[in-house]
Amino acid sequence: MLDAVTPGRSEAQPAGTDGAAGLEGTEGRVRPVIEDVQPVVDDGRFPAKRELGDEVVVEADVFADGHDETACELRWRHEDAPGWQSVTMSALDNDRWRSSFVVSELGTYLFCIQAAVDRFATWRRDLARRIEADQNVAVELLVGAGLLEHIAARAHRSDRRLLADTADRLRSSSPATAAGTAAIVELLGAPDLVAAASRYPDPETTVCSSDFSVTVDRSRARFGSWYEMFPRSASPLAGQHGTLLDAASRLPYVSSLGFDVLYLPPIHPIGVTNRKGRDGAPSKSRDDPGSPWAIGSAAGGHTAVHPDLGTVADVARLVEAAGELGMEVALDLALQCSPDHPWVAEHPDWFRSLPDGTIRYAENPPKRYEDIYPIDFDTADWQSLWEEIERVVRFWISHGIKIFRVDNPHTKPLRFWEWLISSVRSDHTDVIFLSEAFTRPKLMHRLAKLGFTQSYTYFTWRTSKWELESYLRELHTPPVSDFLRPNLWPNTPDILTEQLQTGGRATFMSRLVLAATLASSYGIYGPAYELQESRPRSSGSEEYLHSEKYELRHWDIDDPKSLSPFITTVNQARRDNPALQHDRNLEFHGVDNEQLVVYSRRWTGAHSDRTRTRPEANTVLVVVNLDPLYTQSGWVDLDLTQLGLDESAPYTVCDAFTGSRYEWRGSRNYVSLDPSIVPAHIFRVEPPGQGGEPQTKDPRNTDPRSKDPAR
Amino acid sequence: MLDAVTPGRSEAQPAGTDGAAGLEGTEGRVRPVIEDVQPVVDDGRFPAKRELGDEVVVEADVFADGHDETACELRWRHEDAPGWQSVTMSALDNDRWRSSFVVSELGTYLFCIQAAVDRFATWRRDLARRIEADQNVAVELLVGAGLLEHIAARAHRSDRRLLADTADRLRSSSPATAAGTAAIVELLGAPDLVAAASRYPDPETTVCSSDFSVTVDRSRARFGSWYEMFPRSASPLAGQHGTLLDAASRLPYVSSLGFDVLYLPPIHPIGVTNRKGRDGAPSKSRDDPGSPWAIGSAAGGHTAVHPDLGTVADVARLVEAAGELGMEVALDLALQCSPDHPWVAEHPDWFRSLPDGTIRYAENPPKRYEDIYPIDFDTADWQSLWEEIERVVRFWISHGIKIFRVDNPHTKPLRFWEWLISSVRSDHTDVIFLSEAFTRPKLMHRLAKLGFTQSYTYFTWRTSKWELESYLRELHTPPVSDFLRPNLWPNTPDILTEQLQTGGRATFMSRLVLAATLASSYGIYGPAYELQESRPRSSGSEEYLHSEKYELRHWDIDDPKSLSPFITTVNQARRDNPALQHDRNLEFHGVDNEQLVVYSRRWTGAHSDRTRTRPEANTVLVVVNLDPLYTQSGWVDLDLTQLGLDESAPYTVCDAFTGSRYEWRGSRNYVSLDPSIVPAHIFRVEPPGQGGEPQTKDPRNTDPRSKDPAR
């Protein structure tokens, strides 16, 4: 409903706080205060993040002096909408209030809270107490009539008559008899009257919070399965440079695994000067293709496509082919240049010159990266630089790209990103920026706050039970969950973790299940992942041996040892269960084995299926064996409340890998996972009366060995 | 030092956050950000509280993109001072920075944080790494020279020469030889150069936090022992109405007990209409003196003194007599009126009229308090009302009163208090307001935030070990400890707790020790407390039987059963130990007995003795037996780090009650407390080499029975 109430006075301008100054311009009769509004990031400096269709639950502390009743309203609007909508907030315990609104448009919503002392509600409450105590309320009825008449005077025409009529009836009521009193109680309790009387708080004494903002993204911002792939390795012929069209031919495979986003490392021309060769050593061969992150050559820079990969038009073709499979293509935005990038000649002042006339290479002293010049954002010409980068982003948007994976954003100014993302999204609200910042926690958080849609995380190196529990709990809990959407990666072309080097197939499986079920967005670098590539460049290094960063690889995606069936099952479970598509919903459960980690995701929100919105609950329970070598068993100790279950009734858990159904009861149940088969359960939890019949009632018989479709 | 640096750009105005708007007026080269500054209350909406002489420790998260060195400065000034002072902040872990400043004037201080990327420090750090790796640094020296020349150009004359000379030497240095390199390292490591080079961050790229404020009060705001007393009961003759001069005669007694603040319930004329009689019943006798909180009669209102108590001049005499004993007098500010108050006739619109022409009594429906009219702060004439109340406060200030205990502030508008306190303190920075609000937690907190100097707390009803530990920990920890100064009361004229009704002498002793040692301000309502008055008006009531609120009492302060020697000892321990005079310093320790509570207070700040400031540590360890009936013993498990001790060396604890000294060792020590003697230890903890020799080395022999001076 459109709200006609004049916004009240701002809480940010209290009366006479400027010391001995007079009371001019202040209003001393504003009594409520509003504190600790949520969801709010850094006191409103940044927006909170939500997705299309979300119910934004807003809470605040609202209270006034004394014991009067307070009325509290949540107001919101899309920033482009002309007027506010509003809803009455409900009081929880301890002066906390709550309500919510649903976001149905992309872009920025504003919300605020408005509070007023409700004199009529206070009077009605007190009258009930007086009647209860058999006091004479004759005079009180006249007081109430007067209050109603005041409200009627500022009410909308549609309510004025009811308010005035009720006032008249109070004036003529006879509370001396039991019947008279009963009539008054009935009169005052009528829902229409209660609603009408509360609809018009006195604007003079109403207080408003600041406006706070919520950024609303499309659901892909929260839920997506990413597949990173080097198109130059996508040729069906070994040793031949792959193209974007080869990558398009690989799309049905990637889609069949259940991925939604195909992410390509930089596709631009690669510099020749100081080109890196195999495993990052200086190139010794003209055949070395160079690192895709050494961007720019005589063939062009950030808006060009490497001639061996194809053309800009091929990008649009790839995007189209992906779209036909329900997939999207993400490009890499890596703001650095090879010495041969056109910008070096056109804008030498965008780079840092040395007194000897050369340009400074990328460095981490004493290390040097001679094939790359970092851009100098401290340049006096920073405005042109920023605008040129925005032009690059808009160029690719104009060719169908809606997702950018941003390389090392933490080494470029924070203000630049805040401006760039805001500027691009001002007319492209559906564009997604993924921050690839593996750096200090506060810097990673700031990048998320200032506008990055999603963020890489430390998940990659969180391997022990304690690490996983504490870190993922942080990611699913405010304040972090209000501004940072995690995207979990078990590997990347830069990171072959020690665990993947040594853990074998079981570790590739368990890390994939963890990434795919601990948060709603995850990704893998393939085909290295499904083919379990585990050889490091050298002992102690996280670099891949024969890294695709420096050479073409040929992958046998049909290798029978591939984990592709397993990955397909996991991604299907993600698609089947809304609980795995939402955030802020992770709970860990107890288990008497340190090698087992047990957690649930539960979703009870509205499920929009385009035609109608129906409430539906979905709960997933995951058990992962962290030990790649041995079967681990234990008794889980489930928090049934978190699972939406009660103590008494049995319930069914259905495993995604085997399809087996087990009847469980109560909080303690037995699990056993053999890593040589499948090191995880992904159970859908079905309360009594939901889903099919369990296949077995033996709680110990959860061994998925015989029916594992993932093998 | 006065700081000449031009304030940098505000963090609150980031570049281009207004979406697609242009880059006009922004500065894109500002790279650091400043987050989570402490101490800050509600993001700066309210000041933090500190006391004269305090070291205000300021922390913040400060970081920039990339890996450059950041320079961070804390700036502060008294609001009346013309310029900022500043100090360099130190980096802690995880992008957290810290520094501090000392507050030496009453009133409001402002502070902010300024941060810049330090290109010269970054260069120096990288140069060291290059030299370490034996790289050729010839060109780097020219880079460094250029950076120094840039700094020199904006430096103060006193630094310019050093900076320019160093640049020259870098230009002419020869790094080719080991000796040449060593000379460069020595040149660049000179503290004078490091300091001079860091003193002039580029103002164009410097960022400033908002200004935050700290209210500085005199030390009485934090540390004081209060004694509440009805002057009308202070006559030496039973049955005779006491006077303010009788109260003055009682001062030496109160002072000898160790109290600093004499607090008087309202001393104004008491209304006649609907006067309350004994135990709050309607008065049936002309002799009933009425409730002092039913303020106002034909003899005057809030600026008059009850004729039976004396005159306004007597107030000044009482204040003077107190001052001679090092004490102060606190008055009650109770904003309500008897029906006979002059305001009722002069300002009928300050009260709420009923349709029958009467004025509404104070009520909590269905209860009525017919001897009191509440003031209607919703009056249209609120400005005159506010100003009249301010006049009352200023009237008593002009008669020597510097402390106001405010009755039920939570039933008057929050904006009114914020204005009143700010207005009064704008020219009376030494005035203290104690909030007597026993209400919901967020309302109590808001009153503290908006300006009340001190606050009553829930301590009165926190009796179990768990309650005491969790509540007092909250009070000693930010954010609460930054805005709320607790004043702990085991009893008041309104509150005789069930525990005091039933627990006997031991409970009066243990509650006093808890109140006096768990926070730096505490108070008792006497002589009821030291004489252990414990009779309730009725079973289940917290009202005193024969409450002084409604009748005169005659107290035998020389009763040999009085706790006055015990109280004297406790107050002396408070005076002897700075740790008991500071807040934010409470730690609880383990003990294997649920009836024992063990805690320490430690103070390591600067101790100002007027002539010099010397660092000094003081640690107090308190053990209280909560069981009033039985001896309770146990092994304490001390956190030695919190006590400033190490594992290896023995240390001495000296008991305030017995003077006994015990040598303890390590964290586990035995205690035993017999409530029929003294239910508490107040130990001063003396590290090795401090204090006298221990009297006993038997750790079990801590029974204070034989030497209790408090009996």
GROMACS .gro file of C-alpha atoms in nm, chain B residues 121-317:
model
  197
  832ALA     CA    1   5.835   0.381   0.384
  833THR     CA    2   5.717   0.132   0.122
  834TRP     CA    3   6.019   0.209  -0.091
  835ARG     CA    4   6.255   0.175   0.206
  836ARG     CA    5   6.105  -0.163   0.300
  837ASP     CA    6   6.137  -0.289  -0.058
  838LEU     CA    7   6.492  -0.155  -0.089
  839ALA     CA    8   6.596  -0.361   0.211
  840ARG     CA    9   6.454  -0.671   0.043
  841ARG     CA   10   6.634  -0.592  -0.282
  842ILE     CA   11   6.965  -0.539  -0.102
  843GLU     CA   12   6.911  -0.863   0.087
  844ALA     CA   13   6.870  -1.038  -0.248
  845ASP     CA   14   7.182  -0.870  -0.389
  846GLN     CA   15   6.990  -0.689  -0.660
  847ASN     CA   16   7.132  -0.385  -0.833
  848VAL     CA   17   6.962  -0.092  -0.659
  849ALA     CA   18   7.125   0.198  -0.845
  850VAL     CA   19   6.800   0.304  -1.009
  851GLU     CA   20   6.607   0.245  -0.685
  852LEU     CA   21   6.823   0.503  -0.505
  853LEU     CA   22   6.717   0.762  -0.759
  854VAL     CA   23   6.354   0.665  -0.703
  855GLY     CA   24   6.401   0.712  -0.327
  856ALA     CA   25   6.573   1.046  -0.379
  857GLY     CA   26   6.276   1.162  -0.585
  858LEU     CA   27   6.031   1.057  -0.314
  859LEU     CA   28   6.232   1.244  -0.048
  860GLU     CA   29   6.244   1.555  -0.263
  861HIS     CA   30   5.867   1.546  -0.293
  862ILE     CA   31   5.831   1.523   0.085
  863ALA     CA   32   6.088   1.800   0.136
  864ALA     CA   33   5.883   2.029  -0.085
  865ARG     CA   34   5.588   2.017   0.155
  866ALA     CA   35   5.790   1.978   0.477
  867HIS     CA   36   5.836   2.229   0.756
  868ARG     CA   37   6.160   2.426   0.730
  869SER     CA   38   6.307   2.237   1.029
  870ASP     CA   39   6.286   1.907   0.841
  871ARG     CA   40   6.343   2.026   0.487
  872ARG     CA   41   6.718   2.031   0.499
  873LEU     CA   42   6.756   1.678   0.634
  874LEU     CA   43   6.519   1.544   0.370
  875ALA     CA   44   6.686   1.730   0.085
  876ASP     CA   45   7.036   1.640   0.202
  877THR     CA   46   6.945   1.275   0.226
  878ALA     CA   47   6.801   1.289  -0.125
  879ASP     CA   48   7.129   1.436  -0.245
  880ARG     CA   49   7.330   1.166  -0.073
  881LEU     CA   50   7.110   0.896  -0.228
  882ARG     CA   51   7.171   1.047  -0.570
  883SER     CA   52   7.545   1.036  -0.519
  884SER     CA   53   7.562   0.700  -0.339
  885SER     CA   54   7.748   0.409  -0.479
  886PRO     CA   55   7.564   0.087  -0.398
  887ALA     CA   56   7.804  -0.124  -0.600
  888THR     CA   57   8.026  -0.202  -0.301
  889ALA     CA   58   7.940  -0.365   0.029
  890ALA     CA   59   8.061  -0.052   0.209
  891GLY     CA   60   7.844   0.164  -0.011
  892THR     CA   61   7.540  -0.047   0.059
  893ALA     CA   62   7.607  -0.042   0.433
  894ALA     CA   63   7.630   0.337   0.424
  895ILE     CA   64   7.294   0.359   0.250
  896VAL     CA   65   7.130   0.126   0.499
  897GLU     CA   66   7.267   0.335   0.785
  898LEU     CA   67   7.160   0.660   0.620
  899LEU     CA   68   6.803   0.540   0.567
  900GLY     CA   69   6.770   0.386   0.910
  901ALA     CA   70   6.845   0.705   1.101
  902PRO     CA   71   6.553   0.772   1.336
  903ASP     CA   72   6.553   1.144   1.256
  904LEU     CA   73   6.510   1.072   0.889
  905VAL     CA   74   6.243   0.808   0.944
  906ALA     CA   75   6.048   1.052   1.161
  907ALA     CA   76   6.088   1.347   0.930
  908ALA     CA   77   5.992   1.147   0.620
  909SER     CA   78   5.674   1.018   0.784
  910ARG     CA   79   5.566   1.357   0.914
  911TYR     CA   80   5.423   1.493   0.589
  912PRO     CA   81   5.178   1.257   0.429
  913ASP     CA   82   5.045   1.384   0.100
  914PRO     CA   83   4.734   1.582   0.200
  915GLU     CA   84   4.575   1.507  -0.137
  916THR     CA   85   4.568   1.136  -0.063
  917THR     CA   86   4.517   1.142   0.313
  918VAL     CA   87   4.188   1.018   0.454
  919CYS     CA   88   4.028   1.122   0.784
  920SER     CA   89   3.773   0.944   0.993
  921SER     CA   90   3.478   1.134   1.132
  922ASP     CA   91   3.542   1.325   1.451
  923PHE     CA   92   3.440   1.124   1.756
  924SER     CA   93   3.387   1.266   2.102
  925VAL     CA   94   3.483   1.172   2.455
  926THR     CA   95   3.323   1.334   2.757
  927VAL     CA   96   3.574   1.389   3.035
  928ASP     CA   97   3.438   1.407   3.389
  929ARG     CA   98   3.609   1.455   3.719
  930SER     CA   99   3.716   1.138   3.893
  931ARG     CA  100   3.413   1.143   4.127
  932ALA     CA  101   3.209   1.046   3.821
  933ARG     CA  102   3.383   0.710   3.838
  934PHE     CA  103   3.486   0.664   4.199
  935GLY     CA  104   3.267   0.750   4.494
  936SER     CA  105   3.112   0.595   4.803
  937TRP     CA  106   2.759   0.720   4.853
  938TYR     CA  107   2.555   0.737   5.171
  939GLU     CA  108   2.183   0.809   5.141
  940MET     CA  109   2.017   0.951   5.448
  941PHE     CA  110   1.686   1.116   5.537
  942PRO     CA  111   1.774   1.442   5.713
  943ARG     CA  112   1.438   1.445   5.887
  944SER     CA  113   1.547   1.133   6.075
  945ALA     CA  114   1.880   1.286   6.176
  946SER     CA  115   1.766   1.454   6.494
  947PRO     CA  116   1.950   1.338   6.803
  948LEU     CA  117   1.613   1.334   6.979
  949ALA     CA  118   1.370   1.053   6.900
  950GLY     CA  119   1.040   1.179   6.761
  951GLN     CA  120   1.175   1.521   6.669
  952HIS     CA  121   1.186   1.629   6.302
  953GLY     CA  122   1.548   1.643   6.201
  954THR     CA  123   1.696   1.935   6.008
  955LEU     CA  124   1.967   1.996   5.752
  956LEU     CA  125   2.185   2.113   6.038
  957ASP     CA  126   2.121   1.783   6.218
  958ALA     CA  127   2.235   1.617   5.897
  959ALA     CA  128   2.547   1.833   5.910
  960SER     CA  129   2.612   1.706   6.262
  961ARG     CA  130   2.590   1.353   6.129
  962LEU     CA  131   2.859   1.422   5.866
  963PRO     CA  132   3.161   1.328   6.079
  964TYR     CA  133   3.005   0.988   6.140
  965VAL     CA  134   2.936   0.932   5.771
  966SER     CA  135   3.284   1.053   5.684
  967SER     CA  136   3.443   0.825   5.943
  968LEU     CA  137   3.279   0.531   5.765
  969GLY     CA  138   3.465   0.636   5.454
  970PHE     CA  139   3.186   0.779   5.242
  971ASP     CA  140   3.243   1.071   5.004
  972VAL     CA  141   2.892   1.161   4.894
  973LEU     CA  142   2.600   1.236   5.123
  974TYR     CA  143   2.282   1.196   4.919
  975LEU     CA  144   1.958   1.344   5.049
  976PRO     CA  145   1.610   1.247   4.929
  977PRO     CA  146   1.404   1.551   4.823
  978ILE     CA  147   1.431   1.833   5.077
  979HIS     CA  148   1.146   2.041   4.940
  980PRO     CA  149   0.813   2.129   5.095
  981ILE     CA  150   0.575   1.833   5.101
  982GLY     CA  151   0.218   1.857   4.979
  983VAL     CA  152  -0.079   1.826   5.210
  984THR     CA  153  -0.343   1.710   4.965
  985ASN     CA  154  -0.386   1.332   4.972
  986ARG     CA  155  -0.071   1.302   5.182
  987LYS     CA  156   0.045   0.949   5.246
  988GLY     CA  157   0.071   0.816   5.598
  989ARG     CA  158   0.258   0.527   5.758
  990ASP     CA  159   0.368   0.258   5.517
  991GLY     CA  160   0.212   0.443   5.227
  992ALA     CA  161  -0.148   0.421   5.345
  993PRO     CA  162  -0.365   0.735   5.323
  994SER     CA  163  -0.268   0.968   5.604
  995LYS     CA  164  -0.495   0.958   5.909
  996SER     CA  165  -0.296   1.194   6.126
  997ARG     CA  166  -0.190   1.554   6.101
  998ASP     CA  167   0.149   1.436   6.234
  999ASP     CA  168   0.231   1.228   5.925
 1000PRO     CA  169   0.521   1.407   5.758
 1001GLY     CA  170   0.431   1.280   5.409
 1002SER     CA  171   0.652   1.151   5.132
 1003PRO     CA  172   0.944   1.376   5.037
 1004TRP     CA  173   0.874   1.281   4.675
 1005ALA     CA  174   0.530   1.453   4.693
 1006ILE     CA  175   0.703   1.780   4.618
 1007GLY     CA  176   0.554   2.125   4.663
 1008SER     CA  177   0.322   2.308   4.895
 1009ALA     CA  178   0.223   2.663   4.978
 1010ALA     CA  179   0.580   2.692   5.109
 1011GLY     CA  180   0.717   2.646   4.759
 1012GLY     CA  181   0.829   2.391   4.506
 1013HIS     CA  182   1.153   2.256   4.361
 1014THR     CA  183   1.363   2.556   4.460
 1015ALA     CA  184   1.233   2.573   4.818
 1016VAL     CA  185   1.342   2.386   5.130
 1017HIS     CA  186   1.091   2.220   5.361
 1018PRO     CA  187   1.044   2.463   5.652
 1019ASP     CA  188   1.095   2.183   5.906
 1020LEU     CA  189   1.433   2.101   5.748
 1021GLY     CA  190   1.564   2.456   5.735
 1022THR     CA  191   1.641   2.705   5.464
 1023VAL     CA  192   1.818   2.730   5.133
 1024ALA     CA  193   2.105   2.888   5.325
 1025ASP     CA  194   2.124   2.570   5.536
 1026VAL     CA  195   2.185   2.372   5.220
 1027ALA     CA  196   2.489   2.587   5.151
 1028ARG     CA  197   2.602   2.535   5.514
   0.00000   0.00000   0.00000
